[in-house]
């Protein structure tokens, strides 16, 4: 059965954003800021003894002989790059940047951007395995030669998840270092945590010297995010992982024997591009195998995107780069980190839930979730319920009512909330901070209610008081019930904490916050690529940070629960390490292909996975190729391989200029051959995405994809194609059979897509998506490749550059 869906997407927005990004590349005004400069390494004039000398001289010349910019201690350079990227970052005026862009040997000048961590803070203490590790891996040394780089907030080196008992010596190829500093003595690394570095020069060049009371100049994690993601990717077995009322269990990462290297780039003020690129550069030089990056992306063309650029250099060096898709869902076009050389990972749920329902005085029970682990409410007692929006302080105004409805700091009137369960609306401040506000105002409990925008997506949090979260529909019922109450008959209720439930149906579902396609940069490439567990994930937590992630939280816990695509990404990073251990010769693209073509789209109720925000069946823009299936990924049968040259051809077919392409790749691009060879959709990607302009003038549109698969199943095999055509489309595969005689053999096929215009009338600016799949099967393997057709009704035909 073909699945179909339609949605309204403001395609125009993308065109405008891209135009603004390109037009304003070097920024207006004369304010100094950080720029990242790519150079042709070979173009260094011999007069300069080192590249750094050349770079400094180039910046000084661009600033007009050194009289322009403010002088930095140790020269104008912030970082120099030589492994993932050739060039440097420096503070300069936009005018100097523009002059530098024209200088000999300079390939590109890109302004710096600031990123945020891709997590929604949903802390809690407690236990149970985040994802069952494979029995195959438990006792062997499998994966112990591999090093996973975690580019994040640093790491807590003393955590039990990073002990090195029973591990062999550090892999001989490792060339990294263990930087020390406050809270991170020189002996912090071991045979598990083999390296640690921190990069703050870009951050401090823009934000000023860091406040060393609030954060530390060392790889130490004072946030918790980096420790959490590192342990998801490669934490050791730790038992028991938790207490405090919820299920105990073993905690372990996906690749428990793999080594970790922490690259701290995220600070209180954000994660700066120039520092992220320095981390990529160091990781490549250090000899890592996988880079895990749970940091949000930005929607700009790849040649302006430092993460895409750093990831390209890493990919060229044979390193798998796994990145979070972002938490901008459930709306369309929200996916980030979309370059085809990265694995873009969305988030799904597991079959585990933490029900904490709200029982109302009128007999209704509203479904809620929570991982609150402290003293419970009094059993059997009904408490008075109050809506925060109706309880603002004495000097009540409309604005105060709004602040109070959100439970913002200082907005609640203690007299109105004392001893009551307070209903707060979701949004603006963090969910944990709302609980703290209610607690400090004297409230006894909290119900966090979604608004319409949040839909039915819920995240379980570790609040500082008894609290639960409910969806938009339940929130409406709750507000209505409270609104109809009187002084004589006040609204009452309580929260029933039911602990941990396993075997929940349906699961997985696509997390409401998980960012969605289509790919705003190149719709020819379906994004996200796949989903992995990212909702309510238990993993390691530093001893110096409270689980709620707010300064007033004095509690300490060894494990914590977070949600976000930040948590989904390291699952794929750890699995990529296991795949590389099993198949050392596979390229990053082959590893990604194995993960994607074996992913599943059915949930444990035998239906197509649903979207948590609506409860309706999800589609490829929500889950990509599907949910990762670790054991099947180990033996995919066939892979779609891609070489760095293929990516260059892809960029040529996006109509990037050769100058733009040089900003990403290391060598000059020659696009003549590539453009003759066809279109960007012909990149040998493990999914196929066709975008047609639906302007009402043509009834049908055609396109075709050429793909080449490599036999990795071991020896002879005959694969036959089955096609599930997207609704209203005719998809044909030629040839329909691929007979492989040996391992490693490559065979090509063509997929033709003929799509009828949507029967339903479309509005300008809207799009309709239909999805299907081509599956190659030899009876033992099923190699599944999504085929997506999107009809876009553009506002202007001249802007169909998407
Ligand atoms: C530095 O951080 C500490 C702790 O957060 C704070 O109390 C102090 O005011 C900050 N100092 C400056 C100069 O911002
Ligand atoms: C799903 O289908 C399989 C095979 O048809 C069947 O064995 C299984 O019981 C079904 N599961 C559910 C939850 O319906
Ligand atoms: C690139 O330009 C060619 C020729 O103008 C056009 O046919 C093609 O659609 C463009 N491709 C993209 C991805 O914009």
mmCIF file of N, CA and C and ligand atoms in Angstrom, residues 211-215, ligand 1:
data_model
loop_
_atom_site.group_PDB
_atom_site.id
_atom_site.type_symbol
_atom_site.label_atom_id
_atom_site.label_comp_id
_atom_site.label_asym_id
_atom_site.label_seq_id
_atom_site.Cartn_x
_atom_site.Cartn_y
_atom_site.Cartn_z
ATOM 1 N N UNK A 211 33.446 33.617 32.024
ATOM 2 C CA UNK A 211 33.324 33.762 33.477
ATOM 3 C C UNK A 211 33.740 32.436 34.097
ATOM 4 N N UNK A 212 34.925 32.418 34.694
ATOM 5 C CA UNK A 212 35.462 31.134 35.161
ATOM 6 C C UNK A 212 34.879 30.689 36.494
ATOM 7 N N UNK A 213 33.880 31.429 36.983
ATOM 8 C CA UNK A 213 33.093 30.901 38.104
ATOM 9 C C UNK A 213 31.967 30.038 37.546
ATOM 10 N N UNK A 214 31.406 30.494 36.434
ATOM 11 C CA UNK A 214 30.250 29.819 35.865
ATOM 12 C C UNK A 214 30.645 28.662 34.947
ATOM 13 N N UNK A 215 31.812 28.715 34.327
ATOM 14 C CA UNK A 215 32.241 27.621 33.459
ATOM 15 C C UNK A 215 33.752 27.445 33.567
HETATM 16 C C1 LIG B 1 30.187 34.793 37.107
HETATM 17 O O1 LIG B 1 29.345 33.717 37.436
HETATM 18 C C2 LIG B 1 28.947 33.669 38.788
HETATM 19 C C3 LIG B 1 28.219 32.371 39.032
HETATM 20 O O2 LIG B 1 27.251 32.151 38.064
HETATM 21 C C4 LIG B 1 28.132 34.919 39.119
HETATM 22 O O3 LIG B 1 27.740 34.887 40.457
HETATM 23 C C5 LIG B 1 28.964 36.148 38.798
HETATM 24 O O4 LIG B 1 28.183 37.300 38.986
HETATM 25 C C6 LIG B 1 29.496 36.108 37.377
HETATM 26 N N1 LIG B 1 30.437 37.199 37.192
HETATM 27 C C7 LIG B 1 30.349 38.034 36.179
HETATM 28 C C8 LIG B 1 31.412 39.065 36.082
HETATM 29 O O5 LIG B 1 29.440 37.982 35.359
#
